[in-house]
């Protein structure tokens, strides 16, 4: 079994889509290992997205991710990372396949409803960032 990390982003929570997204995740065979609603501080968002610090969109990303409540979670299943990436769809919802979370719930490339780890190393960092030690 593989673990991955995901965030239902502030846009999806604000739009009332968190329950529908969670349902899709469970129907796709994921087991929710950890789940927490939180409102990221600017500092927490900066730390989480530190790999993008030099990119021009960093400030907007941090502002967006700290703009309202989000749901952080650890998910588990076989091939969890790739499976969640497939379920989420392309980053740009205009390019996402029909039936994916982003196609159905994302408003734009910036407000794209959900985040998911892209590799085992990324998942390990992201899980430990939001669910340290004893929480899991």
XYZ file of C-alpha atoms in Angstrom:
136
model
C 0.000 0.000 0.000
C 1.212 3.475 -0.865
C 0.363 6.731 0.882
C -0.122 10.091 -0.768
C -1.025 13.571 0.382
C -3.852 15.758 -0.872
C -5.478 19.104 -0.172
C -9.008 20.083 -1.051
C -8.206 23.714 -1.762
C -10.004 26.821 -0.444
C -11.959 27.351 -3.675
C -13.542 23.899 -3.507
C -14.295 24.184 0.220
C -15.869 27.626 -0.270
C -18.000 26.319 -3.157
C -19.338 23.477 -0.998
C -17.682 20.732 -3.059
C -15.558 19.098 -0.355
C -18.069 16.320 0.349
C -18.458 15.425 -3.322
C -14.672 15.380 -3.781
C -14.180 13.195 -0.699
C -16.853 10.827 -1.990
C -15.063 10.462 -5.323
C -11.791 9.793 -3.549
C -13.352 7.022 -1.456
C -15.197 5.532 -4.450
C -11.827 5.349 -6.238
C -10.626 2.952 -3.544
C -8.642 5.297 -1.324
C -8.629 4.849 2.422
C -8.501 8.117 4.352
C -5.675 7.720 6.868
C -5.685 11.298 8.161
C -7.957 14.271 7.529
C -8.057 17.753 8.957
C -9.765 20.993 8.039
C -7.443 23.922 8.608
C -6.932 27.517 7.579
C -3.309 27.892 6.499
C -1.388 30.900 7.700
C 0.720 32.765 5.176
C 3.827 31.271 6.789
C 2.461 27.699 6.574
C 1.585 28.166 2.896
C 5.031 29.634 2.189
C 6.708 26.663 3.872
C 4.586 24.129 2.050
C 5.175 25.697 -1.368
C 8.829 26.616 -0.727
C 9.914 24.742 -3.886
C 8.102 27.421 -5.922
C 9.617 30.386 -4.058
C 11.521 31.706 -7.111
C 8.540 31.402 -9.441
C 6.520 34.499 -10.346
C 3.242 32.934 -9.148
C 4.528 32.146 -5.624
C 2.915 35.156 -3.911
C -0.453 34.586 -5.561
C -0.320 30.880 -4.697
C 0.450 31.612 -1.043
C -2.332 34.219 -0.871
C -4.821 31.816 -2.464
C -3.912 28.875 -0.223
C -4.215 31.022 2.900
C -7.451 32.699 1.765
C -9.828 30.277 3.478
C -10.239 26.828 4.980
C -8.851 23.797 3.186
C -8.859 20.087 3.947
C -5.538 18.290 4.225
C -5.474 14.514 4.051
C -3.353 11.429 3.824
C -4.721 8.773 1.501
C -3.724 5.153 1.030
C -4.181 2.497 -1.631
C -2.078 0.627 -4.154
C -0.453 3.075 -6.580
C -1.939 5.930 -4.563
C 0.171 8.723 -6.049
C -0.542 7.926 -9.685
C -4.134 6.943 -8.908
C -4.873 10.279 -7.268
C -3.142 12.207 -10.060
C -5.393 10.427 -12.569
C -8.507 11.107 -10.475
C -7.604 14.803 -10.102
C -7.020 15.442 -13.813
C -4.769 17.992 -15.487
C -3.753 21.089 -13.527
C -5.611 23.252 -16.030
C -9.258 22.164 -15.847
C -9.701 23.116 -19.510
C -7.281 20.264 -20.319
C -8.627 17.801 -17.746
C -10.404 14.649 -18.860
C -14.153 14.316 -18.391
C -15.108 12.902 -15.007
C -11.971 14.101 -13.213
C -12.174 16.239 -10.096
C -10.643 19.272 -11.767
C -12.847 19.032 -14.848
C -15.947 18.948 -12.661
C -15.005 21.259 -9.775
C -12.116 23.573 -10.736
C -12.713 27.131 -11.897
C -9.267 27.869 -13.358
C -5.647 26.784 -13.468
C -5.103 28.743 -10.235
C -8.325 27.749 -8.445
C -8.102 24.089 -9.389
C -9.896 22.475 -6.418
C -7.334 19.889 -5.329
C -3.645 19.214 -4.794
C -1.992 15.810 -4.837
C 1.600 14.700 -4.365
C 3.503 14.046 -7.576
C 6.167 11.592 -6.361
C 7.028 9.398 -3.353
C 9.573 11.934 -2.060
C 7.087 14.771 -2.366
C 4.405 12.724 -0.617
C 6.783 11.953 2.267
C 7.589 15.652 2.764
C 3.978 16.805 2.416
C 2.613 14.157 4.781
C 5.195 14.984 7.447
C 4.619 18.734 6.977
C 0.944 18.528 7.867
C 0.711 15.272 9.867
C 3.835 15.028 12.015
C 4.664 11.973 14.068
C 1.880 10.705 16.262
C -1.006 12.239 14.254
C -1.059 9.225 11.936
